[in-house]
Tab-separated table of C-alpha atoms in Angstrom:
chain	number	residue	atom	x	y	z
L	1	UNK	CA	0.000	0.000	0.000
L	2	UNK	CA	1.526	3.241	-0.825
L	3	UNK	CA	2.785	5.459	2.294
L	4	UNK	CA	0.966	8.693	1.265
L	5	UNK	CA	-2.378	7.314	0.290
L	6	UNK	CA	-2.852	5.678	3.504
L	7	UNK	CA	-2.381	9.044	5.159
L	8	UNK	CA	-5.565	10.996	4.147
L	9	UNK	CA	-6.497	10.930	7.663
L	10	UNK	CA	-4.079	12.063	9.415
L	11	UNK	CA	-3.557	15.589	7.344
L	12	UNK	CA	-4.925	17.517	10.310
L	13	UNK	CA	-1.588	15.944	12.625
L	14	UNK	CA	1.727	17.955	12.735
L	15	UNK	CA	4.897	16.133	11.702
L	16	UNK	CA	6.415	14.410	14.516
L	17	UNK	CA	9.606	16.108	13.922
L	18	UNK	CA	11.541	14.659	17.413
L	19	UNK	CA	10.756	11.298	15.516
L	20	UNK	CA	12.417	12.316	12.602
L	21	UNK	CA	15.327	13.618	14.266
L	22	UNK	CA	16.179	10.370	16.077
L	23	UNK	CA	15.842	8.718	13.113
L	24	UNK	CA	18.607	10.979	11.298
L	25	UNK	CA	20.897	9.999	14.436
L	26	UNK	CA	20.806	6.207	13.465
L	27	UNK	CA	21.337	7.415	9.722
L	28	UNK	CA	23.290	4.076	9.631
L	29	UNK	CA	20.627	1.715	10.407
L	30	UNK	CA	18.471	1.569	7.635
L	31	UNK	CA	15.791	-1.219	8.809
L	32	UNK	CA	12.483	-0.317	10.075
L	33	UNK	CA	12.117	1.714	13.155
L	34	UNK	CA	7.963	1.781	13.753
L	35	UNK	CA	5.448	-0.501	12.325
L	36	UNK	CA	3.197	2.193	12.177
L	37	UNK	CA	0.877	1.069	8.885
L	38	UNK	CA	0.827	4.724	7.886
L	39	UNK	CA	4.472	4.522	6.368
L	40	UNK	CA	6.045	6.610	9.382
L	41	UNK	CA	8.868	5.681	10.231
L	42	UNK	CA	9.268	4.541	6.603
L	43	UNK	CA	13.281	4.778	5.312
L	44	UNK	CA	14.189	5.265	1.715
L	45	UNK	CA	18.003	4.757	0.538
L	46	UNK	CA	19.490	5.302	-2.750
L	47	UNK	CA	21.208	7.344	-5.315
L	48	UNK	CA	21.102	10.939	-6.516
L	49	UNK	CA	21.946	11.712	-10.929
L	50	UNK	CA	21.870	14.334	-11.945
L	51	UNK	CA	23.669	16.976	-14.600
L	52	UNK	CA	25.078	18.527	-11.557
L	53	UNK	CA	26.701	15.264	-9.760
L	54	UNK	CA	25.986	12.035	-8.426
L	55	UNK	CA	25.679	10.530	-4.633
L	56	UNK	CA	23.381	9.059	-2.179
L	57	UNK	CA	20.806	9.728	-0.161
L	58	UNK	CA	18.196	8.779	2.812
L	59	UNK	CA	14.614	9.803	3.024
L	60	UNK	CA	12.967	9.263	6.294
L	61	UNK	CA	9.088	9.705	6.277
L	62	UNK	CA	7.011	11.073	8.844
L	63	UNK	CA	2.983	11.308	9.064
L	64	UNK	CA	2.475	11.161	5.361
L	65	UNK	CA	2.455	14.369	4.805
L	66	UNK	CA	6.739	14.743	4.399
L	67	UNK	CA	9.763	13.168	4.283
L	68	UNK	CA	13.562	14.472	5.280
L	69	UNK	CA	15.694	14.539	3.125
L	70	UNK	CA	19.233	13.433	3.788
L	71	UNK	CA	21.901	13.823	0.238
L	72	UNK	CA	25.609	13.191	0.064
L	73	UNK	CA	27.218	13.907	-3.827
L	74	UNK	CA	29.689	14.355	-5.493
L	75	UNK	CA	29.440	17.947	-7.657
L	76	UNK	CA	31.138	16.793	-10.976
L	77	UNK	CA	31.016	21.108	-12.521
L	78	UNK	CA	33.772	21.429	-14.010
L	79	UNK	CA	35.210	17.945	-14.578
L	80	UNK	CA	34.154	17.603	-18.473
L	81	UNK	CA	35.348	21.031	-19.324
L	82	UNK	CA	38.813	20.050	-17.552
L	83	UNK	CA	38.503	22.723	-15.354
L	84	UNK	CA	38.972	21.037	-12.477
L	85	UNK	CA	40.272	17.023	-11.958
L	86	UNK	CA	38.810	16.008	-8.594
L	87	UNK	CA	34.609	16.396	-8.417
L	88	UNK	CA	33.996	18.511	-5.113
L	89	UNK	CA	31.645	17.090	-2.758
L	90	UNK	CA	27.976	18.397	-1.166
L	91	UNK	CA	25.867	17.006	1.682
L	92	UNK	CA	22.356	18.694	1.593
L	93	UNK	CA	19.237	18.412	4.296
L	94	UNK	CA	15.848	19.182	3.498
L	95	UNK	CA	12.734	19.349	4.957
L	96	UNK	CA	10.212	18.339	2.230
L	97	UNK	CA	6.214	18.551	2.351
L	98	UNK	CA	3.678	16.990	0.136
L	99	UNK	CA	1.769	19.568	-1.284
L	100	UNK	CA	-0.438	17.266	-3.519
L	101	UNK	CA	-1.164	13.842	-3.806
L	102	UNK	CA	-2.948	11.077	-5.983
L	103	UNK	CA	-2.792	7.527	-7.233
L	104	UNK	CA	-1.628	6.326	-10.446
L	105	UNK	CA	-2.655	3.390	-12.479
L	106	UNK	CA	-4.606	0.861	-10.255
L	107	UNK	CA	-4.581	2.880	-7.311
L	108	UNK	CA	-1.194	1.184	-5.777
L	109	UNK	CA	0.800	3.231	-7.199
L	110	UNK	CA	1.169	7.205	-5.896
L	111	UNK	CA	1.957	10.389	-6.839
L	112	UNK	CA	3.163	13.042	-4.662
L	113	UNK	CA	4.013	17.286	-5.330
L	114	UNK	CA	6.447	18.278	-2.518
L	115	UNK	CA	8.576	21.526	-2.089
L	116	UNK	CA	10.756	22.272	1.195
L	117	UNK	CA	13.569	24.266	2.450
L	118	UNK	CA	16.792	22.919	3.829
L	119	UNK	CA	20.814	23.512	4.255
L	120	UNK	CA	23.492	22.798	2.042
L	121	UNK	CA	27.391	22.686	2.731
L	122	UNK	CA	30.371	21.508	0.523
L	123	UNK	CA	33.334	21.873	-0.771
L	124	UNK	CA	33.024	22.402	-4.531
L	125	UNK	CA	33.879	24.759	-7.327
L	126	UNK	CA	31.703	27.773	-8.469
L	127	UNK	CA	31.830	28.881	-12.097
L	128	UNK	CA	35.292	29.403	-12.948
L	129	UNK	CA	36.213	30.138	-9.403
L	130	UNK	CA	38.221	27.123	-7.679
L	131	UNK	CA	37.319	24.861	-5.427
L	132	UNK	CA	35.932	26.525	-1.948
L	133	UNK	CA	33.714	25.980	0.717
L	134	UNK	CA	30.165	26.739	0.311
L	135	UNK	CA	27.101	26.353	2.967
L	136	UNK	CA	23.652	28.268	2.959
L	137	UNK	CA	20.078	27.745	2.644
L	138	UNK	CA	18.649	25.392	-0.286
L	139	UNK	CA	15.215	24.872	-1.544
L	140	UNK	CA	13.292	21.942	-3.675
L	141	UNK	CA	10.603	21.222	-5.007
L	142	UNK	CA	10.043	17.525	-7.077
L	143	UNK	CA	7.628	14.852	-7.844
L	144	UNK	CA	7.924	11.620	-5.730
L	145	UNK	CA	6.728	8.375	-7.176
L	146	UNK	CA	6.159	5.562	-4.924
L	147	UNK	CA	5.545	1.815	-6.318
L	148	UNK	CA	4.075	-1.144	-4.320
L	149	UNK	CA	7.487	-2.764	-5.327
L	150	UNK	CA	8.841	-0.261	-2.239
L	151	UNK	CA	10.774	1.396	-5.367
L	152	UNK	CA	10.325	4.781	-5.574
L	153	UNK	CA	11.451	7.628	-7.920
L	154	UNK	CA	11.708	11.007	-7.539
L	155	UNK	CA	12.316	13.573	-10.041
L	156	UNK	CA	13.168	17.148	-8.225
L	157	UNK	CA	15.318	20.536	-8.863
L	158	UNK	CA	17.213	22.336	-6.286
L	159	UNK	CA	18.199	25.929	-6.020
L	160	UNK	CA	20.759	26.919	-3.138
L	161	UNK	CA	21.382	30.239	-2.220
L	162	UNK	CA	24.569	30.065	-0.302
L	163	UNK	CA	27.739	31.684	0.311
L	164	UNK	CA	31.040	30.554	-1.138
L	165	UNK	CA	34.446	31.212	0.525
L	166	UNK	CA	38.221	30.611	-1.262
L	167	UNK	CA	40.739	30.056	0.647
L	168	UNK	CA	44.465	31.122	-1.686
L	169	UNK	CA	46.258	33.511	-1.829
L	170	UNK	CA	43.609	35.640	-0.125
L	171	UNK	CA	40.745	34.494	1.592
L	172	UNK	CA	37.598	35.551	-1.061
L	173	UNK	CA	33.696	35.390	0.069
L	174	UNK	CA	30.812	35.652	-2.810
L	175	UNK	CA	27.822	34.093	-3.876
L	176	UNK	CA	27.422	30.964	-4.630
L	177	UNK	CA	26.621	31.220	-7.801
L	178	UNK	CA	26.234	27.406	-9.266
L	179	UNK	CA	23.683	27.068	-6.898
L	180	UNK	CA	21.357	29.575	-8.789
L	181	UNK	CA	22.481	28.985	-12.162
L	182	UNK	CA	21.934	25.059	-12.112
L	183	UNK	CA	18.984	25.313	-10.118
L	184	UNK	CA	17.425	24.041	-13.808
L	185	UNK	CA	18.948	20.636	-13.917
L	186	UNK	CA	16.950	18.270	-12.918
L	187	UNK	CA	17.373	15.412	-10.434
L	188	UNK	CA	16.391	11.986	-10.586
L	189	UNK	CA	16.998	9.828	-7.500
L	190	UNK	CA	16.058	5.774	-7.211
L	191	UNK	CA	15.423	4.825	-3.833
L	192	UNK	CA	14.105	1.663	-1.919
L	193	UNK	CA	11.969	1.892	1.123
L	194	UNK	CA	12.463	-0.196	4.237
L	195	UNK	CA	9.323	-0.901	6.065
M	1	UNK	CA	5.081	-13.914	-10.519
M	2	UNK	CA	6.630	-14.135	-14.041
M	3	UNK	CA	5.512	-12.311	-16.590
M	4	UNK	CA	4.857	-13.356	-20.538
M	5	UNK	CA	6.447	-10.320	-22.128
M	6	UNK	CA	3.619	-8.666	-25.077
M	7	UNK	CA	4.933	-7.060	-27.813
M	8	UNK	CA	5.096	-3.682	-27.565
M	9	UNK	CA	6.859	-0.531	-27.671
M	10	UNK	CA	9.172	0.359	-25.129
M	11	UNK	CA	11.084	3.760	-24.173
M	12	UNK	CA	13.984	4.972	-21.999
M	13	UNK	CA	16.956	7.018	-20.628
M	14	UNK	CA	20.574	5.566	-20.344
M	15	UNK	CA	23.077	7.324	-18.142
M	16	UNK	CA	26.220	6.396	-16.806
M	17	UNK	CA	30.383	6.470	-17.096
M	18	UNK	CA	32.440	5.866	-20.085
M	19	UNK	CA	36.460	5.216	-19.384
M	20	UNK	CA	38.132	5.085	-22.088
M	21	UNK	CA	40.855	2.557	-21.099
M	22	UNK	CA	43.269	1.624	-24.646
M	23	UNK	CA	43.324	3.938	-27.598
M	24	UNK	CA	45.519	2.580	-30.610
M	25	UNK	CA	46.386	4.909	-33.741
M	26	UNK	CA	48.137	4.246	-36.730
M	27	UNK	CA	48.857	7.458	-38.780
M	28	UNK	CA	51.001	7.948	-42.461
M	29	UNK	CA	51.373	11.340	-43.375
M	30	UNK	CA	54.479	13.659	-45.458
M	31	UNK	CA	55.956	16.064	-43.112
M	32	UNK	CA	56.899	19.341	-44.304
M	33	UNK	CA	60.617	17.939	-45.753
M	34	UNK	CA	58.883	15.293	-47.787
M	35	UNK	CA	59.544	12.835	-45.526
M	36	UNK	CA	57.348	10.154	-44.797
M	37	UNK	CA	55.962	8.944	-41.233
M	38	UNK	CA	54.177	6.061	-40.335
M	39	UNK	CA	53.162	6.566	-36.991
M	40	UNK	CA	51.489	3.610	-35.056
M	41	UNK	CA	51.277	3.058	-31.056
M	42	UNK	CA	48.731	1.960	-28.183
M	43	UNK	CA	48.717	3.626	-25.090
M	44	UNK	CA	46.906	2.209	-21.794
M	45	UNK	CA	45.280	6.025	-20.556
M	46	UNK	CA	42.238	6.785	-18.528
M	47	UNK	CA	39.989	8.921	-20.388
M	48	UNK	CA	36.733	9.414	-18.534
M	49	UNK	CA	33.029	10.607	-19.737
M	50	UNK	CA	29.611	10.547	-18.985
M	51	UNK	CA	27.177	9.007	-21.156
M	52	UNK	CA	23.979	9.709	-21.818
M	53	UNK	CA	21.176	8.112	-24.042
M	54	UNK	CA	17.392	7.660	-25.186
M	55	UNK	CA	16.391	4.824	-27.047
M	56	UNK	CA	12.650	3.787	-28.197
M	57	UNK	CA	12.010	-0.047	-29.101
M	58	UNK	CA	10.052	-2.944	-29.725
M	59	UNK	CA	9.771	-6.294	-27.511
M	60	UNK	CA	10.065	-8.853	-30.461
M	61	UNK	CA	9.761	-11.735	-28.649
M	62	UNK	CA	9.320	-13.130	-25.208
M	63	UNK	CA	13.309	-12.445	-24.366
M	64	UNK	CA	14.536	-10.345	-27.159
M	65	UNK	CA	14.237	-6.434	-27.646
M	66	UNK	CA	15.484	-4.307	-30.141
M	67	UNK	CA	15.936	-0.290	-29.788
M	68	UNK	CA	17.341	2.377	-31.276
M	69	UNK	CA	19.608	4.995	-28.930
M	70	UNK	CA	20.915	7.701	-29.749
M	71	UNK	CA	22.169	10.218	-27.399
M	72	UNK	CA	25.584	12.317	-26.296
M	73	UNK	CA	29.035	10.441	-25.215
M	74	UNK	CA	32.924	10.548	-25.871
M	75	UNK	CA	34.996	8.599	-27.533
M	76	UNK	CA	38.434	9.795	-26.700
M	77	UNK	CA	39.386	13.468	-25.620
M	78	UNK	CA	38.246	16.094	-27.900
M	79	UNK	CA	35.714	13.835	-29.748
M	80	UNK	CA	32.377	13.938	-28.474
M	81	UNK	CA	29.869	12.792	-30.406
M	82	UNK	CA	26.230	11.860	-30.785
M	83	UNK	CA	25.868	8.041	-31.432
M	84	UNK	CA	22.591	6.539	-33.364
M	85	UNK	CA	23.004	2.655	-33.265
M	86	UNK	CA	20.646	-0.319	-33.134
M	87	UNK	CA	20.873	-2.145	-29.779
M	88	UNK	CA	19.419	-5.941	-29.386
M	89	UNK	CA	19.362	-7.291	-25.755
M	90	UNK	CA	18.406	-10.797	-24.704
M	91	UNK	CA	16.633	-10.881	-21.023
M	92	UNK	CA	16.869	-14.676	-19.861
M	93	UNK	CA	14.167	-14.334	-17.730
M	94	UNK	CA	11.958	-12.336	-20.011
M	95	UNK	CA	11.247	-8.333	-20.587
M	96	UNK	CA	9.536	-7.682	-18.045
M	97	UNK	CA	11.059	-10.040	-15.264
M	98	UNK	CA	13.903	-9.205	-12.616
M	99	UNK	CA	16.824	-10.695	-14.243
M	100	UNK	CA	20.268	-10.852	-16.022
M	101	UNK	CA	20.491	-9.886	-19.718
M	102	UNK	CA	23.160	-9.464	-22.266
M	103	UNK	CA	23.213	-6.871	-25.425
M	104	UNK	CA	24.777	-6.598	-28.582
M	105	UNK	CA	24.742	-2.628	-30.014
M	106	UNK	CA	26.437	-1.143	-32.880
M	107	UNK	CA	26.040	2.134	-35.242
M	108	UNK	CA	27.569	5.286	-35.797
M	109	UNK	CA	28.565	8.447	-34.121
M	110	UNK	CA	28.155	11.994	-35.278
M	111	UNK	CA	30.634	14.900	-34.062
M	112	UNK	CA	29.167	17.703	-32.329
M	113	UNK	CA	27.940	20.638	-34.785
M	114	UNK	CA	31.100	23.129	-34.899
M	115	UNK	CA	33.500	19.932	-34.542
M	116	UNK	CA	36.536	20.149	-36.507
M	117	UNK	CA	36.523	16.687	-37.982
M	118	UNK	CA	33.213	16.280	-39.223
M	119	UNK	CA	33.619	12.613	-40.272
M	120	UNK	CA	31.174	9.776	-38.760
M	121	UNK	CA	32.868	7.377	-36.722
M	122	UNK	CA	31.776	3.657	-36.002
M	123	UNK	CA	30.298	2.642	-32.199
M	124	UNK	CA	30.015	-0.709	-30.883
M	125	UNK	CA	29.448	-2.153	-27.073
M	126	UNK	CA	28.512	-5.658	-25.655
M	127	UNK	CA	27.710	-5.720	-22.159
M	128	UNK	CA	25.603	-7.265	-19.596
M	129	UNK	CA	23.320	-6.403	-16.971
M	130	UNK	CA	20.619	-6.787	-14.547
M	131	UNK	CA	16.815	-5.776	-15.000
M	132	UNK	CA	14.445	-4.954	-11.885
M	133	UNK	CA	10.756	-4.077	-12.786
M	134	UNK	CA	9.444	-1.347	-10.558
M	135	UNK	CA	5.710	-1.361	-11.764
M	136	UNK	CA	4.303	-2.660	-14.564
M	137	UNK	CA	6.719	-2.175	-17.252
M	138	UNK	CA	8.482	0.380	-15.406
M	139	UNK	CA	12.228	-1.307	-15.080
M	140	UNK	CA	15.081	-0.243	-13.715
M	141	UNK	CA	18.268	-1.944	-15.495
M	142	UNK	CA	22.006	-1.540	-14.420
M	143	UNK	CA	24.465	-2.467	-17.047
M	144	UNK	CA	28.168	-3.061	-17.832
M	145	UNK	CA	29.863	-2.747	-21.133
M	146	UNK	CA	32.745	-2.921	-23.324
M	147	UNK	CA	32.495	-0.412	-25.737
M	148	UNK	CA	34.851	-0.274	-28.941
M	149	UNK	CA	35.068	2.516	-31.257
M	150	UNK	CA	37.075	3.465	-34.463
M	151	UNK	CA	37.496	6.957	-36.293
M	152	UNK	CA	39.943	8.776	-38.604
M	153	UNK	CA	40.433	11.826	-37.057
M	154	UNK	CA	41.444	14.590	-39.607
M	155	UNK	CA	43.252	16.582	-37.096
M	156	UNK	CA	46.347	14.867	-36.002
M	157	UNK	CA	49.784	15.863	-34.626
M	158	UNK	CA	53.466	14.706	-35.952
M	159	UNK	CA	54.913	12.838	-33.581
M	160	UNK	CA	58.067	14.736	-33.497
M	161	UNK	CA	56.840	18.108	-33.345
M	162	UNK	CA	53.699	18.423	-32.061
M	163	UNK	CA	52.636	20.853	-34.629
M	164	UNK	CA	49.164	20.036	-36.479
M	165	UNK	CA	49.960	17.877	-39.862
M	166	UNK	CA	48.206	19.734	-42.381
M	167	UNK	CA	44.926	17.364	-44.213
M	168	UNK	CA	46.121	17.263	-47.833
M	169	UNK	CA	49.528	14.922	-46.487
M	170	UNK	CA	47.667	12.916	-44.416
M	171	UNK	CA	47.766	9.422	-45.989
M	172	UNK	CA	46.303	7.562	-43.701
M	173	UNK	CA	44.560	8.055	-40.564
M	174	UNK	CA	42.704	5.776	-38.047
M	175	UNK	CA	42.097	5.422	-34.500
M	176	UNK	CA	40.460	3.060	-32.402
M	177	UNK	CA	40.008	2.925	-28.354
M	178	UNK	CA	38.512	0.451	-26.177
M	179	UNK	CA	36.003	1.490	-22.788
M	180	UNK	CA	34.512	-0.106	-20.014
M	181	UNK	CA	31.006	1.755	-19.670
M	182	UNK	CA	28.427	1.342	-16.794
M	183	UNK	CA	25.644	2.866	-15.684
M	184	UNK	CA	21.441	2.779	-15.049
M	185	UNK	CA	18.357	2.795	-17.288
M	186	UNK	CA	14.909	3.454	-16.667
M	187	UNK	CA	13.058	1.777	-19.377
M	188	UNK	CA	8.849	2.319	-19.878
């Protein structure tokens, strides 16, 4: 039975966000932690591709009505252009809510809009600039598709709007400006849920 | 439960990493003293690129599918190209079942619009790789490949001084590398 679908009911509860947070501490333990039959509790694992880099990532569900959002990748700008030889690295939270949902073919299937703020921090390179530190404040907003095959697929962009420091000769702070300008790529991620 | 495959169209995206492990060239050209070189080596370098691909197909039988992909990849550095080739891919447990499968593709690639050398170039893989349906006949493949490709680049450098051997005493030019490419599909 699809996590969201089963959750019509419970709209009206707030997410049980000290829930959520103890299940980011044991971000290592992937197997159930509630066998709650709303999907709470609910743990997706798998891998971010994108245009913009490639990782992993862990969803953890809560009430129905969101998931957190949990990404480790590898930012690959600049590698195909040569401009730089070693793909700088991201780790990104986010706090995502289902806006919309629905069912899809026989009604096992669902559909979910979502959008939600978060943090982002790396170490990557920003436009022709070299490879720095960046952190700030990131936004999403997707499609989630969730199978009865505990697959699910998720098609999302991300905008960050974040600050990016260079550490050389002198010590440089600006915008992070690859977070804006490939905001437009798109991200597909491939997860499986543990129950 | 297994499923009997129908025939029917099918759909995807390909995406992955090509590295481009051996490339071999063996080049005959006048150099500017009339002298002629015949150039030929093999050199074991890393050459990495993504790959990217969409294909549309037919299921043609219970554990055979042909497609057609086409898409963006590189070959070696400096040549990216667009490949179109046919790709036929036998599923031992069927289309749409979870299971291994193995794939024969071939065809040609076609330089970017504004490359210099705007010659086609031949593209072949054989790989294998493992199919999981999601829903229906929404699968999710991973796959492993060699991929083989072979060109005659029109820009080329002499050996000896690096400097760009002008077209008209080029006498013979061809180049061939070898990659290991891997990657996911999502296939409808």
């Amino acid at each position: 039975m699809a996590i969201f679908a089963m959750n019509a009911s419970d709209v009206s509860m707030k997410p049980d966000l000290t829930k959520a947070l103890v299940m980011a501490a044991l971000l290592f333990m992937p197997l159930s932690l509630s066998a709650q039959p709303t999907g709470e509790g609910d743990v997706s694992w798998g891998t971010i591709h994108s245009p913009k880099g490639f990782g992993v990532f862990a969803d953890f569900l809560w009430t129905g009505r969101g998931f957190n959002s949990f990404g480790f990748y590898a930012d690959i700008y600049g590698i195909s252009s040569l401009k730089a030889s070693v793909p700088g690295i991201r780790f990104s939270f986010l706090h995502n809510v289902v806006l919309k949902q629905g069912s899809l073919g026989d009604g096992d299937a669902t559909y979910s809009l979502f959008a939600g703020p978060g943090l982002m921090a790396g170490y990557v390179m920003d436009r022709d600039v070299r490879q720095g530190f960046a952190a700030g404040v990131s936004g999403d907003a997707g499609v989630r598709f969730d199978f009865p095959s505990s697959f699910a697929v998720c098609i999302f962009f991300q905008a960050d709007l974040a600050l990016h420091m260079k550490m050389h000769s002198q010590t440089t702070l600006s915008l992070y400006q690859n977070g804006l300008y490939q905001a437009w790529m798109p991200i597909l991620s491939i997860s499986y849920r543990f129950k | 439960m297994a499923m009997q495959a129908q025939t029917r169209f099918t759909w995807g995206i390909e995406w992955g990493y090509s590295g481009v492990f051996m490339d071999s060239h063996t080049f005959n050209y006048f150099t500017t003293d009339g002298v002629r070189v015949h150039d030929t080596d093999t050199v074991l370098e890393l050459h990495s690129c993504g790959v990217f691909l969409v294909n549309a197909g037919v299921n043609i039988a219970d554990h055979l599918t042909a497609a057609v992909y086409t898409g963006y990849t590189s070959v070696y550095e400096a040549r990216k190209v667009i490949p179109y080739s046919l790709r036929t891919t036998y599923f031992f447990k069927g289309c749409d079942n979870a299971g291994w499968k193995v794939f024969l593709d071939a065809g040609s690639a076609f330089p970017l619009k504004g490359s210099f050398n705007k010659k086609p170039l031949i593209i072949a893989k054989a790989g294998t790789g493992y199919r999981i349906p999601i829903y229906k006949n929404f699968c999710v493949d991973g796959f492993l490949a060699l991929q083989f490709a072979a060109d005659h680049p029109l820009l080329i450098f002499d050996k000896y001084t690096h400097t760009p051997v002008p077209e008209e005493v080029l006498r013979r030019s061809d180049r061939s590398t070898l990659g290991l490419v891997f990657g996911l599909s999502l296939t409808l």
